[in-house]
mmCIF file of C-alpha atoms in Angstrom:
data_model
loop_
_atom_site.group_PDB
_atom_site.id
_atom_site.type_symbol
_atom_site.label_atom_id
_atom_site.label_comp_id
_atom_site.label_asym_id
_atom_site.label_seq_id
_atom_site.Cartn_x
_atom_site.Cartn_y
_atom_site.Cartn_z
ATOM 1 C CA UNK A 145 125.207 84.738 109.997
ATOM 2 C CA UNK A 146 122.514 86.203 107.933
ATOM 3 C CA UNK A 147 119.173 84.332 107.329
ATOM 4 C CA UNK A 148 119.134 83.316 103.238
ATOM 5 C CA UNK A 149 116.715 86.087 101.696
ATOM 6 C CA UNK A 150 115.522 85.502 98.206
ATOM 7 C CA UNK A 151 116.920 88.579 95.847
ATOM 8 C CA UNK A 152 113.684 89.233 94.131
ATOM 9 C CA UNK A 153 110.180 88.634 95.270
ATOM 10 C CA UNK A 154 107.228 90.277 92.645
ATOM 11 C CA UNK A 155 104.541 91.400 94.983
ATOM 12 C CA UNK A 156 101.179 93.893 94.417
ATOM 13 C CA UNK A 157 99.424 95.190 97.196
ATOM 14 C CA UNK A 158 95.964 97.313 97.550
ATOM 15 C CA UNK A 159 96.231 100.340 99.229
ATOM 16 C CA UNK A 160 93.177 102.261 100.148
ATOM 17 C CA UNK A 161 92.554 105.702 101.253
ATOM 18 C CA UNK A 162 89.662 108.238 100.632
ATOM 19 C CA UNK A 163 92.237 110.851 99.568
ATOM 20 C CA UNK A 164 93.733 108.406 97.167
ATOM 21 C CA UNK A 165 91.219 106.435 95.854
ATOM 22 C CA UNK A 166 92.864 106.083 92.281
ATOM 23 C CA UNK A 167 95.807 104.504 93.699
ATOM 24 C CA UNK A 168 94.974 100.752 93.932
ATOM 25 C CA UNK A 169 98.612 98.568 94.053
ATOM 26 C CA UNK A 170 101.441 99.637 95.503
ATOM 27 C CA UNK A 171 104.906 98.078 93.977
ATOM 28 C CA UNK A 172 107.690 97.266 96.378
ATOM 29 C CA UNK A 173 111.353 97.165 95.985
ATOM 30 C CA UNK A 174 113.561 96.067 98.535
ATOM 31 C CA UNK A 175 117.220 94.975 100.165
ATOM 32 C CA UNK A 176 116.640 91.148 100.991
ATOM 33 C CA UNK A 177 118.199 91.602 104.431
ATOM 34 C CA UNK A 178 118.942 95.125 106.339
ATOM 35 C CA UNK A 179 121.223 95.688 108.974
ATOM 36 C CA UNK A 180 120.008 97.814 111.742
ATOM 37 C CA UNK A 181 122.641 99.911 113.460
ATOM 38 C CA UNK A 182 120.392 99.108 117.208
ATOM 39 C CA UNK A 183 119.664 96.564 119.151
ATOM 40 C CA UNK A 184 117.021 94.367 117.972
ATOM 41 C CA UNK A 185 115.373 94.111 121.234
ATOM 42 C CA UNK A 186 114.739 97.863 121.004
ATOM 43 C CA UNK A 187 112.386 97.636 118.409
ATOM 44 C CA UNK A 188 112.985 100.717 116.371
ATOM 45 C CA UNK A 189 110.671 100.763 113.703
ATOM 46 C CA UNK A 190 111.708 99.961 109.980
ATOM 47 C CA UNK A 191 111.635 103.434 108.360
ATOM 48 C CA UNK A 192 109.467 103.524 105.078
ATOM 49 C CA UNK A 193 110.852 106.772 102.598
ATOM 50 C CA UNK A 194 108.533 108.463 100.079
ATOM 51 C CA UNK A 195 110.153 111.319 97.939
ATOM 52 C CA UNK A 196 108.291 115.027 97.826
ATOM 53 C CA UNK A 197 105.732 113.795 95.038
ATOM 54 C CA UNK A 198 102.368 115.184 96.128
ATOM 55 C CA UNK A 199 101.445 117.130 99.201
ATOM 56 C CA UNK A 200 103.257 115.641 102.512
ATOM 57 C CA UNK A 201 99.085 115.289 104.261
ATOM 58 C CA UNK A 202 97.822 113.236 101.109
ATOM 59 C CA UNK A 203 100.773 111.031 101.300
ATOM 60 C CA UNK A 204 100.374 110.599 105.296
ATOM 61 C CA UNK A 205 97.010 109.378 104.977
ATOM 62 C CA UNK A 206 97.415 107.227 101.743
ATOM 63 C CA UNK A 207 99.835 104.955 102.738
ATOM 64 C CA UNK A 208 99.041 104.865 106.859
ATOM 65 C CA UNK A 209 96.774 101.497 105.837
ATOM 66 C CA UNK A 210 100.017 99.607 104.539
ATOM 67 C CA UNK A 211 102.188 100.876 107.347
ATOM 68 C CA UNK A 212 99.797 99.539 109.903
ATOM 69 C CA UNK A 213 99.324 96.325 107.836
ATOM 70 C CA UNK A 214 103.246 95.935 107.494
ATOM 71 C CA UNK A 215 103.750 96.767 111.036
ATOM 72 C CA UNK A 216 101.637 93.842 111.754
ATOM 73 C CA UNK A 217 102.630 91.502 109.178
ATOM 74 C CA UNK A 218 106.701 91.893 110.035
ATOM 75 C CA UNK A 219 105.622 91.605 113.678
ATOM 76 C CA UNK A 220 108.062 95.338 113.587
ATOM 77 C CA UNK A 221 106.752 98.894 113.798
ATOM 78 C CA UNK A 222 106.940 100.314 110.408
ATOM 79 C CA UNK A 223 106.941 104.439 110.351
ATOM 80 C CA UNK A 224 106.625 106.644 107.351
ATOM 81 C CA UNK A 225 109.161 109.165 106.715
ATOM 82 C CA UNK A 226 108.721 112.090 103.658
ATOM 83 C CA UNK A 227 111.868 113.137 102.276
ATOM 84 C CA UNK A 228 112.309 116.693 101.550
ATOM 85 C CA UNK A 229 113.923 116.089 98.250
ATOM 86 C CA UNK A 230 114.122 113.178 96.041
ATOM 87 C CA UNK A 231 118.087 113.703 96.450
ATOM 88 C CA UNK A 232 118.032 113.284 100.190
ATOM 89 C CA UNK A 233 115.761 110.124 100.111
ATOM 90 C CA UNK A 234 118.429 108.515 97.825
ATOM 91 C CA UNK A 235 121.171 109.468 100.408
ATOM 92 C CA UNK A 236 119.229 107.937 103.008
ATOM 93 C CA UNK A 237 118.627 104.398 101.149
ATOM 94 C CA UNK A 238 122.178 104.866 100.629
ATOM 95 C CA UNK A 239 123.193 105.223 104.264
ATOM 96 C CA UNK A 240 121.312 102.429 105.428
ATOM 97 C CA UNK A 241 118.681 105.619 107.225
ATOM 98 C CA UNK A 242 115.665 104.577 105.859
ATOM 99 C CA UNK A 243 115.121 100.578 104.516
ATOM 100 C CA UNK A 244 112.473 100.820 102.460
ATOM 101 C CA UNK A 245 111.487 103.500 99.780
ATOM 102 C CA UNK A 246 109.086 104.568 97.275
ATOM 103 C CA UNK A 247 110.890 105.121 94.411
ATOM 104 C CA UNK A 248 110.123 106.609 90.544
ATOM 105 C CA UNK A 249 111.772 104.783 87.441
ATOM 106 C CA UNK A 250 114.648 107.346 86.955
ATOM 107 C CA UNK A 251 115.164 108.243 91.180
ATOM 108 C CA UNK A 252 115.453 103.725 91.036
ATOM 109 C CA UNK A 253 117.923 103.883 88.023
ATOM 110 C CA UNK A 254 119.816 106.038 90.117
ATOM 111 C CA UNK A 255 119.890 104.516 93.207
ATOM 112 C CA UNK A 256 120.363 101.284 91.808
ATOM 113 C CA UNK A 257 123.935 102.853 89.584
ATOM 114 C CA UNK A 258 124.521 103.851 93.311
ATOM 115 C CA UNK A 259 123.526 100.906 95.626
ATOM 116 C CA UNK A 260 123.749 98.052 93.390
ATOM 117 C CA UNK A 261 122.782 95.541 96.315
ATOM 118 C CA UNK A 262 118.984 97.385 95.959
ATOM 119 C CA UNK A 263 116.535 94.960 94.324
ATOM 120 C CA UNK A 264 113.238 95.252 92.528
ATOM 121 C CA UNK A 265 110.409 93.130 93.834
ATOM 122 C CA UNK A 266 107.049 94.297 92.244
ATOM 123 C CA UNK A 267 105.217 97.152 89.907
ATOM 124 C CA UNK A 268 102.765 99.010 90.910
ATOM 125 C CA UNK A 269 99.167 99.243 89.702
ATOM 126 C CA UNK A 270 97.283 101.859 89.677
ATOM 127 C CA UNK A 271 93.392 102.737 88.440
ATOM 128 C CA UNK A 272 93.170 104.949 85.678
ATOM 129 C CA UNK A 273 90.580 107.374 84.929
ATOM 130 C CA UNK A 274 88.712 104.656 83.310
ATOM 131 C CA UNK A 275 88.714 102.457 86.260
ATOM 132 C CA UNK A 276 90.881 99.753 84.577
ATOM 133 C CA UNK A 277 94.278 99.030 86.484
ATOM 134 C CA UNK A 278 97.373 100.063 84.591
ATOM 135 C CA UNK A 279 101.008 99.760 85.418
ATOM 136 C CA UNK A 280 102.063 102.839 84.256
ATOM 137 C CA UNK A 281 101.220 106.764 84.796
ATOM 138 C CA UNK A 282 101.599 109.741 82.429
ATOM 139 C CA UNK A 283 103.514 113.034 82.319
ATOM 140 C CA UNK A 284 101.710 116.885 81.339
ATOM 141 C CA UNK A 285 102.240 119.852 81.457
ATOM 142 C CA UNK A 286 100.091 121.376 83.747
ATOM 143 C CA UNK A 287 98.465 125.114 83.528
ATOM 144 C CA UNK A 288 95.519 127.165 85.307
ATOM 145 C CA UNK A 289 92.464 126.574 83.598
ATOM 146 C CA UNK A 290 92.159 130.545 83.989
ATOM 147 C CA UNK A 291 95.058 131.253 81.909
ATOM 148 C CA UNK A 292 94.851 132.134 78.299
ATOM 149 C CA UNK A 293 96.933 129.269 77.481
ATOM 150 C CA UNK A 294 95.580 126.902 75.452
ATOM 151 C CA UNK A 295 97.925 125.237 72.773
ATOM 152 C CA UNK A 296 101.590 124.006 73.757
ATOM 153 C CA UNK A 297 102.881 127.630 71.264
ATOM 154 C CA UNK A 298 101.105 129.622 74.076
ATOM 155 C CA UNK A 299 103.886 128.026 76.677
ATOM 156 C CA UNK A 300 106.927 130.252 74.743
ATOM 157 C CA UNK A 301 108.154 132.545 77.091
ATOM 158 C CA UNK A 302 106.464 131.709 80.475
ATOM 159 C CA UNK A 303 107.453 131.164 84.007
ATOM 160 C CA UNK A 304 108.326 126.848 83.808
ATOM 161 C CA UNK A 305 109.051 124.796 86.465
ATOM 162 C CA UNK A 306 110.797 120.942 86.732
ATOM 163 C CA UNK A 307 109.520 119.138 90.026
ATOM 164 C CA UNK A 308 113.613 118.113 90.728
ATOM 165 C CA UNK A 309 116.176 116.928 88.538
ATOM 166 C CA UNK A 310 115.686 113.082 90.046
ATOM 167 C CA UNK A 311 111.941 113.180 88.667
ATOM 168 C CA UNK A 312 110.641 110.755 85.593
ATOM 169 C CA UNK A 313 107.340 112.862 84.998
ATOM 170 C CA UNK A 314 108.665 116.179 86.348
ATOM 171 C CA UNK A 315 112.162 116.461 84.641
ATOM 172 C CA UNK A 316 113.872 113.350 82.518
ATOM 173 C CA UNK A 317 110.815 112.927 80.092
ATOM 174 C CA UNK A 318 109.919 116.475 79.675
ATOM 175 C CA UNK A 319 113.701 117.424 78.866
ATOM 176 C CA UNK A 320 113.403 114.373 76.234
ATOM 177 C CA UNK A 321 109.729 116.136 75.083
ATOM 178 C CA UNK A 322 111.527 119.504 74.165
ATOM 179 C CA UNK A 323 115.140 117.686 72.712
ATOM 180 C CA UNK A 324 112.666 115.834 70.257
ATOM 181 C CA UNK A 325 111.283 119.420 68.900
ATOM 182 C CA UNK A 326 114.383 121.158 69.246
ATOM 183 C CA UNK A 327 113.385 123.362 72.480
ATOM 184 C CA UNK A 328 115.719 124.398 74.619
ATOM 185 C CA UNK A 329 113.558 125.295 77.562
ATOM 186 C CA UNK A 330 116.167 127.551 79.077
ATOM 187 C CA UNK A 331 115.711 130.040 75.854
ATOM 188 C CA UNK A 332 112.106 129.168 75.005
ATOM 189 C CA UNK A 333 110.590 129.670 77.925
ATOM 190 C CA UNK A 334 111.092 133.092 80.224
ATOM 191 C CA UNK A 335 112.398 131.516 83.206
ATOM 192 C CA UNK A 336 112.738 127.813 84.300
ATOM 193 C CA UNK A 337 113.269 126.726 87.660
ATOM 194 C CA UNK A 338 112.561 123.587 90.358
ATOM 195 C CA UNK A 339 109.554 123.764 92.605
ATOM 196 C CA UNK A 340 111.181 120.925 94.413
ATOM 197 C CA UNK A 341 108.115 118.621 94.280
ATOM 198 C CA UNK A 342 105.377 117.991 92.595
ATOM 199 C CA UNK A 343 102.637 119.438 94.890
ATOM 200 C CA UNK A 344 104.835 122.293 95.271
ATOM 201 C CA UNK A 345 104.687 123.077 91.793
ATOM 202 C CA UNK A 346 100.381 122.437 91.664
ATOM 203 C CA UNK A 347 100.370 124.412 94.656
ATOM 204 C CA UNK A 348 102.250 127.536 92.593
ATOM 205 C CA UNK A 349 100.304 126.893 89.800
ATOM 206 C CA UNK A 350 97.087 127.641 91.742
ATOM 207 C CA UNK A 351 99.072 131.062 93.481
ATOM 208 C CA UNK A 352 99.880 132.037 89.818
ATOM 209 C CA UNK A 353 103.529 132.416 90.804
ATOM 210 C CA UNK A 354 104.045 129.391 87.998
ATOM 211 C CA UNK A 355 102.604 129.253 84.828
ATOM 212 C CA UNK A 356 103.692 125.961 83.735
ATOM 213 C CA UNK A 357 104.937 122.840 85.428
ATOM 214 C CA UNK A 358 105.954 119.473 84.544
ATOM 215 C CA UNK A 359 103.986 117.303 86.858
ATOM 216 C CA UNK A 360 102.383 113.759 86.180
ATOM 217 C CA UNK A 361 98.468 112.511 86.831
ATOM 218 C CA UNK A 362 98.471 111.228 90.010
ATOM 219 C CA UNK A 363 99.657 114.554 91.868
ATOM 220 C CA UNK A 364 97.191 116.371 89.275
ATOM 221 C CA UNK A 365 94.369 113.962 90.693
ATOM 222 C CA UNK A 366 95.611 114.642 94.117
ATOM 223 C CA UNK A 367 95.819 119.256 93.517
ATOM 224 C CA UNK A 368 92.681 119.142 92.086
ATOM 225 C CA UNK A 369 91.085 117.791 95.621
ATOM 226 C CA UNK A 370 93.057 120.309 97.184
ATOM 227 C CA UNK A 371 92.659 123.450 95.005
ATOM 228 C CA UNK A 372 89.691 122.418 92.928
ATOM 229 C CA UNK A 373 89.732 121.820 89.201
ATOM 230 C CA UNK A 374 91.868 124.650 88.187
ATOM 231 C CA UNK A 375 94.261 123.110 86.188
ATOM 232 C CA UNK A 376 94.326 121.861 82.658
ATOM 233 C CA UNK A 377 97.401 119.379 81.323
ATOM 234 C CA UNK A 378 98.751 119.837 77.907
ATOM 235 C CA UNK A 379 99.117 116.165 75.720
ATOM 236 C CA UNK A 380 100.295 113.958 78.273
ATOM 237 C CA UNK A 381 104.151 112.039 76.947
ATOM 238 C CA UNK A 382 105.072 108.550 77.517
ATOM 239 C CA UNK A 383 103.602 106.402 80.340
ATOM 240 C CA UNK A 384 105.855 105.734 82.660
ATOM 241 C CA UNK A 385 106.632 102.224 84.822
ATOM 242 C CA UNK A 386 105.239 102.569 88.441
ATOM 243 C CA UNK A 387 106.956 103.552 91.288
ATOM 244 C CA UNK A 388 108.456 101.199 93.880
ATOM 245 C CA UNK A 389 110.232 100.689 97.853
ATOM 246 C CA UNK A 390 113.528 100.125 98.203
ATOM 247 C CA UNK A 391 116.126 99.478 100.888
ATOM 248 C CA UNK A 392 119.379 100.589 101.772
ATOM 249 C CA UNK A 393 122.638 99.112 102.736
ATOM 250 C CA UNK A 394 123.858 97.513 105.787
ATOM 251 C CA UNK A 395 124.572 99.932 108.410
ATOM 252 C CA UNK A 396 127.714 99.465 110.888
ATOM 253 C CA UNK A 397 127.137 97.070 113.858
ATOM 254 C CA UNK A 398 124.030 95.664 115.613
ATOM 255 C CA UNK A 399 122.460 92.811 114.623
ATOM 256 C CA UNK A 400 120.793 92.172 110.884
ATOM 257 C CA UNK A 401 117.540 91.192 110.783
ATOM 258 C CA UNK A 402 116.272 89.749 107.333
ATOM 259 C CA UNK A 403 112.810 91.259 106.424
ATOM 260 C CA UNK A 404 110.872 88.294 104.610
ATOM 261 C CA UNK A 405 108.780 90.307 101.266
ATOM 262 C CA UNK A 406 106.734 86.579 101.735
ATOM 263 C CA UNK A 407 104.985 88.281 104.567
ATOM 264 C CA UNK A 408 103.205 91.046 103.095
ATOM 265 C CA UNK A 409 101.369 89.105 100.249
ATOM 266 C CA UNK A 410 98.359 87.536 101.976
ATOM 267 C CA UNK A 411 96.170 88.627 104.968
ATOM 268 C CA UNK A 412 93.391 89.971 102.476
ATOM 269 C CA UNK A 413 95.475 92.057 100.571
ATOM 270 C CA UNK A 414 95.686 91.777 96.910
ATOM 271 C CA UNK A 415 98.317 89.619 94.900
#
């Protein structure tokens, strides 16, 4: 019989990393209990999933201080695992191949329509420009500084690209940006496509292969380390609730083992 799990737990943690410095809480969603297809003696490690949305290196190092703190906490090896597409990290919550995941508002509204047993357990905070913590994070449109575009009329007719079609910043909010002034991207601009990340589409940007791309702060904080400050973002849209982890079904046989969230909101961390 499975341990009783609580469905909902609402927990912030710091996360700190030189390469993400602006990125202060973490918010975690989560299955109450997950099935692991092994046996528990084994010890395979809980696998933690993080969509494509800034380089793969930045999101190694940022989040290596709360897999070593959860590996400890849990008393289970926690490993992080980068999708290559916000598609296939939804198919692997789904099939029970990852049980946790960082997941966007719309990539979590469609999960959830999917895998109703998925439940929310915290927001995220993150430090804004300003230094004040904030909940939220913004979509732009992001250029090269170098480029002779300067007002949101200079856009018409450019090379655009959508991070993926399961992206808040990069695709559902910037498709309700041009409905509101009657764009239709697919005639106003000369040729729309999908990078198929965010730090794929920074990382165009700065080849000049791209002229525009729909991207959001954090992964403009995060290109601008990388490539320098070559970019300039065109009136940011609506903020946007923070991301969160998530877990996936039961798989088929072994034993379940009933990850407590309780465990992962003291030992120094913030809550």
């Amino acid at each position: 019989m499975s341990p009783d799990c609580s469905v909902m737990y609402n927990v912030s943690l710091s996360i700190f990393s030189s390469l993400l410095q602006r990125l202060a809480l973490l918010s975690v969603l989560m299955l109450p209990c997950v099935a692991m297809a092994v046996q528990q003696s084994q010890q395979p490690p809980y696998l933690f999933g993080v969509p494509p949305i800034y380089d793969e290196q930045v999101i190694q190092q940022g989040f290596e201080p709360m897999m070593t703190y959860l590996s400890e906490a849990l008393d289970h090896p926690v490993k992080l695992q980068v999708s290559e597409s916000y598609e296939i990290l939804r198919q692997n919550l789904g099939q029970g191949k990852v049980h946790f995941a960082l997941l966007g508002p719309n990539l979590y509204v469609e999960t959830k329509t999917s895998y109703p047993e998925l439940h929310y357990l915290a927001t995220a905070q993150q430090t804004g420009e300003g230094g004040t913590p904030r909940s939220w994070y913004y979509s732009h449109l992001l250029t090269h500084r170098d480029s002779d575009l300067r007002q949101f009329s200079d856009l018409q007719g450019k090379r655009f690209a959508y991070a993926s079609q399961h992206s808040t910043s990069g695709y559902r909010f910037p498709r309700y940006y041009f409905h509101q002034r009657g764009i239709d991207p697919q005639q106003w601009f000369g040729a729309v496509s999908f990078s198929g990340g965010h730090s794929r589409s920074t990382d165009q940007l700065a080849e000049r292969t791209l002229d525009v791309a729909a991207s959001y702060d954090v992964n403009l904080w995060a290109a601008e380390k990388k490539h320098g400050k070559n970019f300039s973002h065109h009136r940011p849209y609506w903020p946007h609730s923070q991301f969160g982890a998530g877990g996936g079904p039961s798989g088929s046989g072994g034993s379940t083992l009933c990850i407590d969230p309780g465990a992962i909101v003291d030992a120094g961390l913030t809550a």
